Coordinates of C-alpha atoms in Angstrom, one line a residue:
Chain A
R471 CA -56.4 -7.6 154.5
K472 CA -54.1 -6.4 151.8
E473 CA -54.4 -8.0 148.4
V474 CA -50.7 -8.9 148.4
E475 CA -48.7 -9.3 151.6
Q476 CA -45.0 -9.7 152.2
D477 CA -42.7 -9.6 155.2
P478 CA -41.0 -6.2 154.9
G479 CA -37.8 -7.4 156.5
P480 CA -35.0 -6.4 156.4
F481 CA -33.4 -9.7 155.8
N482 CA -29.7 -9.3 156.7
V483 CA -27.7 -12.2 155.3
P484 CA -24.0 -12.9 154.8
E485 CA -22.6 -13.2 151.3
G486 CA -23.0 -16.7 150.0
A487 CA -26.1 -17.4 152.1
T488 CA -29.4 -18.8 150.8
V489 CA -32.4 -16.7 151.5
A490 CA -36.1 -17.2 150.8
F491 CA -39.0 -14.7 150.6
N492 CA -42.7 -15.5 150.6
C493 CA -45.6 -13.6 149.4
T494 CA -49.3 -14.3 149.9
Y495 CA -52.2 -13.0 147.9
S496 CA -55.9 -12.9 148.7
N497 CA -57.7 -12.9 145.3
S498 CA -58.1 -16.5 144.2
A499 CA -58.9 -15.2 140.7
S500 CA -55.3 -14.0 140.3
Q501 CA -53.9 -15.0 137.0
S502 CA -50.2 -14.2 136.7
F503 CA -47.4 -13.7 139.2
F504 CA -44.0 -12.0 139.1
W505 CA -41.1 -10.8 141.2
Y506 CA -39.7 -7.4 140.7
R507 CA -36.6 -5.9 142.1
Q508 CA -36.2 -2.3 143.2
D509 CA -32.9 -0.8 144.1
C510 CA -32.7 2.1 146.5
R511 CA -34.2 5.3 145.0
K512 CA -34.7 3.5 141.7
E513 CA -37.7 2.3 139.7
P514 CA -38.9 -1.3 140.0
K515 CA -37.7 -3.7 137.3
L516 CA -39.0 -7.2 136.4
L517 CA -36.9 -10.0 137.9
M518 CA -38.7 -13.1 136.8
S519 CA -42.0 -14.8 136.2
V520 CA -43.5 -17.3 138.6
Y521 CA -45.1 -20.5 137.5
S522 CA -46.7 -23.5 139.3
S523 CA -44.0 -25.7 137.8
G524 CA -41.4 -23.4 139.2
N525 CA -39.0 -21.0 137.4
E526 CA -35.3 -21.0 137.8
D527 CA -32.9 -18.3 136.5
G528 CA -29.4 -18.8 137.6
R529 CA -29.3 -18.4 141.4
F530 CA -32.9 -17.4 141.6
T531 CA -35.9 -19.8 141.8
A532 CA -39.5 -18.7 142.0
Q533 CA -42.4 -21.0 142.9
L534 CA -46.2 -20.6 142.9
N535 CA -48.6 -22.5 145.2
R536 CA -52.1 -21.8 144.0
A537 CA -53.8 -23.9 146.6
S538 CA -52.2 -22.0 149.4
Q539 CA -52.1 -18.7 147.5
Y540 CA -48.5 -17.9 148.0
I541 CA -45.4 -17.4 145.9
S542 CA -41.8 -17.7 146.9
L543 CA -38.4 -16.5 145.8
L544 CA -35.2 -18.3 146.7
I545 CA -31.8 -16.7 146.2
R546 CA -28.8 -19.0 146.4
D547 CA -25.2 -17.9 147.0
S548 CA -26.2 -14.3 147.8
K549 CA -24.1 -11.5 146.3
L550 CA -23.6 -8.0 147.7
S551 CA -25.3 -6.8 144.5
D552 CA -28.5 -8.7 145.4
S553 CA -29.1 -6.1 148.1
A554 CA -32.4 -4.5 147.1
T555 CA -36.2 -4.6 147.8
Y556 CA -38.0 -7.6 146.2
L557 CA -41.6 -6.9 145.2
C558 CA -44.2 -9.6 144.6
V559 CA -46.6 -8.8 141.8
V560 CA -50.0 -10.3 141.2
I561 CA -52.1 -9.8 138.1
V562 CA -55.9 -10.0 138.1
L563 CA -57.8 -9.8 134.8
T564 CA -60.5 -7.3 135.2
G565 CA -63.2 -6.1 132.8
G566 CA -61.0 -3.3 131.8
G567 CA -57.8 -5.3 131.3
N568 CA -55.0 -6.2 133.6
K569 CA -54.5 -4.9 137.2
L570 CA -51.0 -5.4 138.5
T571 CA -50.9 -5.3 142.3
F572 CA -47.6 -5.0 144.1
G573 CA -46.8 -6.2 147.5
T574 CA -45.1 -4.0 150.1
G575 CA -41.7 -5.4 149.2
T576 CA -39.1 -7.3 151.2
Q577 CA -35.8 -5.7 151.8
L578 CA -32.7 -7.7 151.5
K579 CA -29.2 -6.7 152.7
V580 CA -26.3 -8.9 151.8
E581 CA -23.3 -8.2 154.0
L582 CA -19.6 -9.2 153.9
Chain B
D1494 CA -33.0 7.6 125.6
T1495 CA -36.0 5.4 124.6
G1496 CA -37.2 4.5 128.0
V1497 CA -40.2 5.9 129.9
S1498 CA -39.6 9.5 130.9
Q1499 CA -41.4 11.6 133.5
D1500 CA -41.5 15.3 134.2
P1501 CA -40.8 16.9 136.5
R1502 CA -38.6 14.7 138.5
H1503 CA -39.2 16.6 141.7
K1504 CA -42.0 19.0 142.7
I1505 CA -42.3 20.9 145.9
T1506 CA -45.6 22.7 146.4
K1507 CA -47.7 24.2 149.1
R1508 CA -50.9 22.6 150.3
G1509 CA -53.9 23.6 148.3
Q1510 CA -52.0 24.1 145.0
N1511 CA -52.5 22.1 141.9
V1512 CA -49.8 20.0 140.3
T1513 CA -49.5 18.1 137.0
F1514 CA -47.1 15.3 136.1
R1515 CA -46.3 14.2 132.6
C1516 CA -45.3 10.7 131.4
D1517 CA -44.0 9.8 128.0
P1518 CA -44.1 6.0 127.6
I1519 CA -41.9 3.9 125.3
S1520 CA -43.2 4.9 121.9
E1521 CA -44.8 1.7 120.7
H1522 CA -46.3 0.8 124.0
N1523 CA -50.1 1.1 124.0
R1524 CA -50.6 0.5 127.7
L1525 CA -49.8 3.1 130.4
Y1526 CA -50.1 2.8 134.2
W1527 CA -49.8 5.3 137.0
Y1528 CA -48.7 4.2 140.5
R1529 CA -47.9 6.0 143.7
Q1530 CA -45.2 4.8 146.1
T1531 CA -44.5 6.0 149.6
L1532 CA -41.4 5.1 151.7
G1533 CA -41.4 1.5 152.8
Q1534 CA -44.4 0.6 150.6
G1535 CA -44.8 -1.1 147.3
P1536 CA -46.2 0.8 144.3
E1537 CA -50.0 1.4 144.7
F1538 CA -52.0 1.2 141.5
L1539 CA -53.8 4.4 140.5
T1540 CA -55.0 4.1 137.0
Y1541 CA -54.4 2.3 133.6
F1542 CA -54.9 3.3 130.0
Q1543 CA -55.1 1.3 126.9
N1544 CA -54.3 3.7 124.1
E1545 CA -56.4 6.8 125.0
A1546 CA -59.1 4.9 127.0
Q1547 CA -58.8 4.9 130.8
L1548 CA -59.9 1.4 131.6
E1549 CA -59.3 1.1 135.3
K1550 CA -59.2 3.5 138.1
S1551 CA -58.4 2.8 141.7
R1552 CA -60.5 3.8 144.7
L1553 CA -57.3 5.6 145.8
L1554 CA -57.9 8.1 143.0
S1555 CA -60.1 10.6 144.7
D1556 CA -62.0 13.3 142.9
R1557 CA -58.9 15.5 143.3
F1558 CA -56.9 13.2 141.0
S1559 CA -57.4 13.1 137.2
A1560 CA -55.4 11.4 134.5
E1561 CA -55.6 11.7 130.8
R1562 CA -54.0 10.2 127.8
P1563 CA -55.5 12.3 125.0
K1564 CA -53.8 10.9 121.9
G1565 CA -52.8 7.6 123.2
S1566 CA -49.2 8.7 123.6
F1567 CA -48.1 10.8 126.6
S1568 CA -50.2 11.0 129.8
T1569 CA -50.8 13.6 132.5
L1570 CA -51.7 13.1 136.1
E1571 CA -53.2 16.2 137.8
I1572 CA -53.7 16.5 141.5
Q1573 CA -55.9 19.4 142.6
R1574 CA -55.9 21.1 146.0
T1575 CA -52.9 19.1 147.1
E1576 CA -52.7 17.7 150.7
Q1577 CA -49.7 16.7 152.7
G1578 CA -50.8 13.1 152.4
D1579 CA -50.3 13.3 148.6
S1580 CA -46.6 13.5 149.2
A1581 CA -45.2 10.4 147.4
M1582 CA -43.3 9.2 144.4
Y1583 CA -45.6 9.0 141.3
L1584 CA -44.5 6.3 139.0
C1585 CA -45.5 5.9 135.4
A1586 CA -45.1 2.6 133.6
S1587 CA -45.8 1.3 130.1
S1588 CA -46.1 -2.1 128.4
L1589 CA -46.5 -3.5 125.0
G1590 CA -49.5 -5.7 125.0
P1591 CA -51.2 -7.2 128.0
A1592 CA -48.9 -7.2 131.1
A1593 CA -50.5 -10.5 132.1
H1594 CA -48.5 -12.2 129.5
T1595 CA -45.1 -11.1 130.3
G1596 CA -45.6 -9.2 133.6
E1597 CA -43.2 -6.6 132.3
L1598 CA -43.9 -3.0 133.0
F1599 CA -41.2 -0.5 132.1
F1600 CA -41.2 2.2 134.8
G1601 CA -40.0 5.7 134.6
E1602 CA -37.8 7.1 137.3
G1603 CA -40.8 8.8 138.9
S1604 CA -41.9 12.2 139.9
R1605 CA -41.4 13.0 143.6
L1606 CA -44.0 15.2 145.1
T1607 CA -43.5 17.0 148.4
V1608 CA -46.5 19.0 149.7
L1609 CA -45.6 21.5 152.4

């Protein structure tokens, strides 16, 4: 089983739609959680942090469920510019420091 | 440009040859990471440095792979006796302080390796 699992998609949605992605992680010792965005042929960039209490940034809402070991990302009122791959990231504190593990990514295509 | 820079951006080599990639992190960042990414997959962790110390190394990093960060600034990733399965994008990232706090890694644009 992979440490971090995501539905690869693609999710094809019309502009203005609401779309949600889930990500599950296997290591119960995971400490911190984030969503990254990666545009085609570009490097990943941090989108937002994920907290148990939820985190909202404009049209984006991230949520963590520690008991079920999954995190989610909700995008409201999708824009064409939201088309990208969304990567779930889990951090485990190891003896050597921090190990950031990325999921496989979920591809989103927003269409007219 | 004060971001993470990687060199070369593209490398095509024949199977069995050695290749070396260089990464220059953001100057004040003391943590440096190497990842490998193939098409349709997320970045896979390879190794991690805090200053010049290599603190974590993935099982993916076989004996043919070696990474260094001799002065705690730039880093090199060398692949010896390349195989076709090594073809991938090699991404370098850096962070200021523990990534667990902010989760923010600053990635370079990557070095794409093609092994023929």
